[in-house]
JSON list of C-alpha atoms in Angstrom, two decimals:
[
{"chain": "A", "resi": 1, "resn": "MET", "atom": "CA", "xyz": [148.06, 112.87, 153.07]},
{"chain": "A", "resi": 2, "resn": "LYS", "atom": "CA", "xyz": [150.72, 115.00, 151.40]},
{"chain": "A", "resi": 3, "resn": "HIS", "atom": "CA", "xyz": [150.93, 115.40, 147.64]},
{"chain": "A", "resi": 4, "resn": "PHE", "atom": "CA", "xyz": [153.24, 117.07, 145.14]},
{"chain": "A", "resi": 5, "resn": "SER", "atom": "CA", "xyz": [153.88, 116.98, 141.41]},
{"chain": "A", "resi": 6, "resn": "TYR", "atom": "CA", "xyz": [157.27, 117.11, 139.78]},
{"chain": "A", "resi": 7, "resn": "THR", "atom": "CA", "xyz": [158.47, 117.28, 136.16]},
{"chain": "A", "resi": 8, "resn": "ILE", "atom": "CA", "xyz": [161.56, 115.16, 135.62]},
{"chain": "A", "resi": 9, "resn": "THR", "atom": "CA", "xyz": [164.53, 117.20, 134.35]},
{"chain": "A", "resi": 10, "resn": "ASP", "atom": "CA", "xyz": [167.22, 114.48, 134.41]},
{"chain": "A", "resi": 11, "resn": "PRO", "atom": "CA", "xyz": [168.11, 113.82, 130.74]},
{"chain": "A", "resi": 12, "resn": "VAL", "atom": "CA", "xyz": [167.74, 110.03, 131.13]},
{"chain": "A", "resi": 13, "resn": "GLY", "atom": "CA", "xyz": [164.74, 110.04, 133.48]},
{"chain": "A", "resi": 14, "resn": "ILE", "atom": "CA", "xyz": [164.36, 107.60, 136.35]},
{"chain": "A", "resi": 15, "resn": "HIS", "atom": "CA", "xyz": [166.71, 104.73, 135.53]},
{"chain": "A", "resi": 16, "resn": "ALA", "atom": "CA", "xyz": [168.56, 102.38, 137.89]},
{"chain": "A", "resi": 17, "resn": "ARG", "atom": "CA", "xyz": [170.75, 104.90, 139.73]},
{"chain": "A", "resi": 18, "resn": "PRO", "atom": "CA", "xyz": [168.10, 107.50, 140.61]},
{"chain": "A", "resi": 19, "resn": "ALA", "atom": "CA", "xyz": [165.53, 104.78, 141.31]},
{"chain": "A", "resi": 20, "resn": "GLY", "atom": "CA", "xyz": [167.93, 103.26, 143.84]},
{"chain": "A", "resi": 21, "resn": "ILE", "atom": "CA", "xyz": [168.47, 106.66, 145.45]},
{"chain": "A", "resi": 22, "resn": "ILE", "atom": "CA", "xyz": [164.71, 107.17, 145.77]},
{"chain": "A", "resi": 23, "resn": "VAL", "atom": "CA", "xyz": [164.06, 103.70, 147.24]},
{"chain": "A", "resi": 24, "resn": "ARG", "atom": "CA", "xyz": [166.87, 104.07, 149.79]},
{"chain": "A", "resi": 25, "resn": "ALA", "atom": "CA", "xyz": [165.57, 107.52, 150.77]},
{"chain": "A", "resi": 26, "resn": "VAL", "atom": "CA", "xyz": [161.99, 106.37, 151.46]},
{"chain": "A", "resi": 27, "resn": "LYS", "atom": "CA", "xyz": [162.72, 103.03, 153.19]},
{"chain": "A", "resi": 28, "resn": "PRO", "atom": "CA", "xyz": [163.36, 104.55, 156.68]},
{"chain": "A", "resi": 29, "resn": "PHE", "atom": "CA", "xyz": [159.95, 106.26, 156.76]},
{"chain": "A", "resi": 30, "resn": "ALA", "atom": "CA", "xyz": [156.84, 104.55, 158.09]},
{"chain": "A", "resi": 31, "resn": "SER", "atom": "CA", "xyz": [154.62, 106.37, 155.59]},
{"chain": "A", "resi": 32, "resn": "SER", "atom": "CA", "xyz": [153.48, 104.84, 152.31]},
{"chain": "A", "resi": 33, "resn": "PHE", "atom": "CA", "xyz": [154.66, 106.43, 149.07]},
{"chain": "A", "resi": 34, "resn": "THR", "atom": "CA", "xyz": [152.94, 106.23, 145.70]},
{"chain": "A", "resi": 35, "resn": "ILE", "atom": "CA", "xyz": [154.21, 107.63, 142.41]},
{"chain": "A", "resi": 36, "resn": "THR", "atom": "CA", "xyz": [151.76, 108.07, 139.54]},
{"chain": "A", "resi": 37, "resn": "LYS", "atom": "CA", "xyz": [152.43, 108.73, 135.86]},
{"chain": "A", "resi": 38, "resn": "GLY", "atom": "CA", "xyz": [149.33, 108.80, 133.72]},
{"chain": "A", "resi": 39, "resn": "ASP", "atom": "CA", "xyz": [147.13, 105.89, 134.78]},
{"chain": "A", "resi": 40, "resn": "LYS", "atom": "CA", "xyz": [149.98, 103.82, 136.29]},
{"chain": "A", "resi": 41, "resn": "SER", "atom": "CA", "xyz": [150.86, 103.95, 139.99]},
{"chain": "A", "resi": 42, "resn": "VAL", "atom": "CA", "xyz": [153.47, 102.07, 142.01]},
{"chain": "A", "resi": 43, "resn": "ASN", "atom": "CA", "xyz": [154.86, 101.92, 145.53]},
{"chain": "A", "resi": 44, "resn": "LEU", "atom": "CA", "xyz": [158.07, 103.97, 145.74]},
{"chain": "A", "resi": 45, "resn": "LYS", "atom": "CA", "xyz": [159.62, 101.38, 148.07]},
{"chain": "A", "resi": 46, "resn": "LYS", "atom": "CA", "xyz": [159.67, 98.84, 145.20]},
{"chain": "A", "resi": 47, "resn": "LEU", "atom": "CA", "xyz": [162.76, 99.35, 143.01]},
{"chain": "A", "resi": 48, "resn": "MET", "atom": "CA", "xyz": [161.77, 97.18, 140.05]},
{"chain": "A", "resi": 49, "resn": "ALA", "atom": "CA", "xyz": [158.24, 98.59, 139.96]},
{"chain": "A", "resi": 50, "resn": "LEU", "atom": "CA", "xyz": [159.63, 102.14, 139.90]},
{"chain": "A", "resi": 51, "resn": "MET", "atom": "CA", "xyz": [162.09, 101.33, 137.12]},
{"chain": "A", "resi": 52, "resn": "GLY", "atom": "CA", "xyz": [159.31, 99.61, 135.18]},
{"chain": "A", "resi": 53, "resn": "MET", "atom": "CA", "xyz": [157.30, 102.82, 134.95]},
{"chain": "A", "resi": 54, "resn": "GLY", "atom": "CA", "xyz": [159.59, 104.12, 132.19]},
{"chain": "A", "resi": 55, "resn": "ILE", "atom": "CA", "xyz": [159.66, 107.69, 133.50]},
{"chain": "A", "resi": 56, "resn": "LYS", "atom": "CA", "xyz": [161.58, 109.91, 131.08]},
{"chain": "A", "resi": 57, "resn": "CYS", "atom": "CA", "xyz": [162.82, 113.50, 131.00]},
{"chain": "A", "resi": 58, "resn": "GLY", "atom": "CA", "xyz": [159.86, 115.87, 130.68]},
{"chain": "A", "resi": 59, "resn": "ASP", "atom": "CA", "xyz": [157.36, 113.47, 132.30]},
{"chain": "A", "resi": 60, "resn": "THR", "atom": "CA", "xyz": [155.33, 114.89, 135.17]},
{"chain": "A", "resi": 61, "resn": "VAL", "atom": "CA", "xyz": [154.75, 112.54, 138.07]},
{"chain": "A", "resi": 62, "resn": "ASP", "atom": "CA", "xyz": [152.48, 112.85, 141.10]},
{"chain": "A", "resi": 63, "resn": "ILE", "atom": "CA", "xyz": [153.77, 111.74, 144.49]},
{"chain": "A", "resi": 64, "resn": "LYS", "atom": "CA", "xyz": [151.48, 110.89, 147.41]},
{"chain": "A", "resi": 65, "resn": "VAL", "atom": "CA", "xyz": [152.78, 110.34, 150.93]},
{"chain": "A", "resi": 66, "resn": "GLU", "atom": "CA", "xyz": [150.50, 109.04, 153.65]},
{"chain": "A", "resi": 67, "resn": "GLY", "atom": "CA", "xyz": [151.33, 107.96, 157.18]},
{"chain": "A", "resi": 68, "resn": "PRO", "atom": "CA", "xyz": [152.49, 108.99, 160.63]},
{"chain": "A", "resi": 69, "resn": "ASP", "atom": "CA", "xyz": [155.62, 110.81, 159.41]},
{"chain": "A", "resi": 70, "resn": "GLU", "atom": "CA", "xyz": [154.19, 112.13, 156.15]},
{"chain": "A", "resi": 71, "resn": "ASP", "atom": "CA", "xyz": [155.23, 115.76, 156.71]},
{"chain": "A", "resi": 72, "resn": "ALA", "atom": "CA", "xyz": [158.93, 114.99, 157.10]},
{"chain": "A", "resi": 73, "resn": "ALA", "atom": "CA", "xyz": [158.79, 112.25, 154.47]},
{"chain": "A", "resi": 74, "resn": "ALA", "atom": "CA", "xyz": [157.17, 114.43, 151.81]},
{"chain": "A", "resi": 75, "resn": "GLU", "atom": "CA", "xyz": [159.58, 117.28, 152.51]},
{"chain": "A", "resi": 76, "resn": "ALA", "atom": "CA", "xyz": [162.63, 115.00, 152.25]},
{"chain": "A", "resi": 77, "resn": "LEU", "atom": "CA", "xyz": [161.36, 113.34, 149.06]},
{"chain": "A", "resi": 78, "resn": "GLU", "atom": "CA", "xyz": [160.52, 116.62, 147.35]},
{"chain": "A", "resi": 79, "resn": "LYS", "atom": "CA", "xyz": [164.00, 117.92, 148.17]},
{"chain": "A", "resi": 80, "resn": "LEU", "atom": "CA", "xyz": [165.56, 114.71, 146.80]},
{"chain": "A", "resi": 81, "resn": "PHE", "atom": "CA", "xyz": [163.61, 115.06, 143.53]},
{"chain": "A", "resi": 82, "resn": "LYS", "atom": "CA", "xyz": [164.67, 118.71, 143.10]},
{"chain": "A", "resi": 83, "resn": "GLU", "atom": "CA", "xyz": [168.34, 117.93, 143.76]},
{"chain": "A", "resi": 84, "resn": "ASN", "atom": "CA", "xyz": [168.63, 114.69, 141.76]},
{"chain": "A", "resi": 85, "resn": "LEU", "atom": "CA", "xyz": [165.94, 114.51, 139.12]}
]
């Protein structure tokens, strides 16, 4: 299992556009992805669940990646977060 934390810097947080980017980025991987904010966790492959988390600028989220391609998947996702969020 791979894990990283990230503090959202996008002024509007994770709304429809960045949520769509995240979901499209993780779909090709076989690994499972979980994002956690506080006591709420959702599957990153589920667009509406991700948008429903209400993640705003300044929130710190934890990302867990687990599966056969977790190394590449975690690296790609962390890069995506740094470049877009």
